[in-house]
């Protein structure tokens, strides 16, 4: 037994939206016509079978990020304040490399950084004593700052030294290339560490740097008026 | 924020160079595109290749995306074009003779009975997908696309019409004829078993 309305009605059944009038008409016919209702049931079953698809997880891939970054240059180069410190780990690595490869020994000066402003003051003794006091204060702060930076560099160096010794002990036939690539790797890691470290340092030492600038201005002013 | 607005915000940010936004945008659609590829090609390697081509196409044309269209429609239009291109080279979408008929002598293709081994969940999943692939292989290319977009991607017939440059009525008719064809296949299966 067939029905002339099947095709038209069932095609409508799968529409995205049906006017309520059409929907009512459809329901009414389906309740009366066994051919159409059986047919619909089978079509829904076929649809249901397809819907059994099990979503598969996407295998790992880079999502085009390599290309994206390349073209947008989002790997930002160190800029501003931090670019000035970039040479630090490089230099440390290089020094270590020299020490290890060429068996150099380097004697560091324990006096640290000393700032001398030279020239004999011609101004009044009160200004002179104030300036001396100010200089002393700022010298101490500068020493502290430098010591902290050196500490950081030192601990980096110690770590480097330990790591390198470990590395070289493992194989005495270690090639220059291997050591170099190790340093390069270490340097990149250091760069990340140091950036974070110096950011913290910068926060706490911002005041120091400001007052150092004031000092420099002041001294500059002093020598100008002299 | 609706998902459509979110798509547009991500597109804008990606165009501005945000790798994070691009990554997020890809993440939102990769699953749908990959699984579509699996259903069209029937194998993971081609599906992966196709998906990568789709997203490369998206990336290259992102500046052309106009906010007045839905991003999902736009990306699936690209997916459609890429699949058509790839099929021209590889011919994966063809109405093939039924796998079950070919393998009738091969007992491996029957559903495993309890006496053989306990099917684990993974195997069950693969079997379900294989049976879906089997059904899809019965359809013509045109029917397959409409079924893909309607059933698996939940597009409306109007959206499918726009995506495929056909009328909504044609899309509707194709969908109905696809279901009818599948119904016949299921009936045959029941008679055979
Ligand atoms: Zn009827």
CSV table of C-alpha atoms in Angstrom, one decimal, chain A residues 6-8 10-12 14-17 39 42-47 49-65 67-69 71-72 74, chain B residues 14 17-19 22-23 26-27 30-31 34-35 38-39 48 51 56 59-60 125-126 128-129 132 135 147 150 152 156-157 172-173 175-176 179-180 182-183 186-187:
chain,number,residue,atom,x,y,z
A,6,UNK,CA,4.7,10.5,1.2
A,7,UNK,CA,7.5,12.2,-0.7
A,8,UNK,CA,6.2,15.7,-0.2
A,10,UNK,CA,8.3,13.6,4.6
A,11,UNK,CA,10.5,16.0,2.8
A,12,UNK,CA,8.8,18.8,4.7
A,14,UNK,CA,12.9,17.3,7.8
A,15,UNK,CA,12.7,21.1,7.2
A,16,UNK,CA,14.4,23.4,9.6
A,17,UNK,CA,11.2,25.2,10.5
A,39,UNK,CA,8.4,5.2,6.1
A,42,UNK,CA,12.7,4.0,8.8
A,43,UNK,CA,14.1,7.3,7.6
A,44,UNK,CA,14.7,8.3,11.2
A,45,UNK,CA,16.3,5.0,11.9
A,46,UNK,CA,18.7,5.6,9.0
A,47,UNK,CA,19.5,9.1,10.4
A,49,UNK,CA,22.5,5.1,12.5
A,50,UNK,CA,24.6,7.9,11.0
A,51,UNK,CA,24.4,9.8,14.3
A,52,UNK,CA,26.2,6.9,15.9
A,53,UNK,CA,29.5,8.3,14.7
A,54,UNK,CA,32.0,8.5,17.5
A,55,UNK,CA,33.9,11.8,17.4
A,56,UNK,CA,37.7,11.1,17.1
A,57,UNK,CA,40.2,13.3,18.9
A,58,UNK,CA,42.4,15.4,16.6
A,59,UNK,CA,46.0,14.1,16.7
A,60,UNK,CA,48.5,16.5,18.1
A,61,UNK,CA,49.6,19.2,15.6
A,62,UNK,CA,50.9,22.7,15.9
A,63,UNK,CA,47.7,24.4,14.6
A,64,UNK,CA,49.8,26.4,12.2
A,65,UNK,CA,51.3,28.4,15.0
A,67,UNK,CA,53.7,29.7,10.4
A,68,UNK,CA,51.6,32.2,12.3
A,69,UNK,CA,54.5,33.3,14.6
A,71,UNK,CA,54.7,35.8,9.7
A,72,UNK,CA,53.6,37.9,12.6
A,74,UNK,CA,55.2,37.4,17.7
B,14,UNK,CA,44.3,36.9,15.1
B,17,UNK,CA,48.9,39.1,15.3
B,18,UNK,CA,47.6,37.4,18.4
B,19,UNK,CA,48.9,33.8,18.2
B,22,UNK,CA,44.6,32.1,16.3
B,23,UNK,CA,45.3,29.0,18.4
B,26,UNK,CA,41.7,26.7,15.4
B,27,UNK,CA,40.9,24.7,18.6
B,30,UNK,CA,39.7,21.5,14.4
B,31,UNK,CA,37.5,18.6,15.9
B,34,UNK,CA,39.0,16.6,11.3
B,35,UNK,CA,36.0,14.4,11.8
B,38,UNK,CA,37.6,11.2,8.5
B,39,UNK,CA,34.1,10.7,7.2
B,48,UNK,CA,44.9,15.1,8.8
B,51,UNK,CA,42.4,19.5,7.9
B,56,UNK,CA,46.1,27.0,5.9
B,59,UNK,CA,44.8,31.5,7.6
B,60,UNK,CA,45.6,32.8,4.1
B,125,UNK,CA,33.8,2.8,18.6
B,126,UNK,CA,35.7,1.9,15.5
B,128,UNK,CA,30.3,2.1,14.8
B,129,UNK,CA,32.4,4.5,12.7
B,132,UNK,CA,28.7,4.9,9.3
B,135,UNK,CA,26.5,3.7,4.8
B,147,UNK,CA,24.2,14.6,4.9
B,150,UNK,CA,23.0,18.6,7.8
B,152,UNK,CA,27.1,16.1,11.4
B,156,UNK,CA,20.2,24.6,8.2
B,157,UNK,CA,19.1,24.0,4.6
B,172,UNK,CA,16.2,19.5,1.1
B,173,UNK,CA,15.5,17.1,-1.8
B,175,UNK,CA,18.8,15.1,2.0
B,176,UNK,CA,15.5,13.3,1.6
B,179,UNK,CA,17.8,9.1,3.8
B,180,UNK,CA,15.7,7.1,1.4
B,182,UNK,CA,20.1,4.6,3.4
B,183,UNK,CA,16.7,3.2,4.4
B,186,UNK,CA,19.2,-0.9,6.0
B,187,UNK,CA,16.3,-3.0,4.8
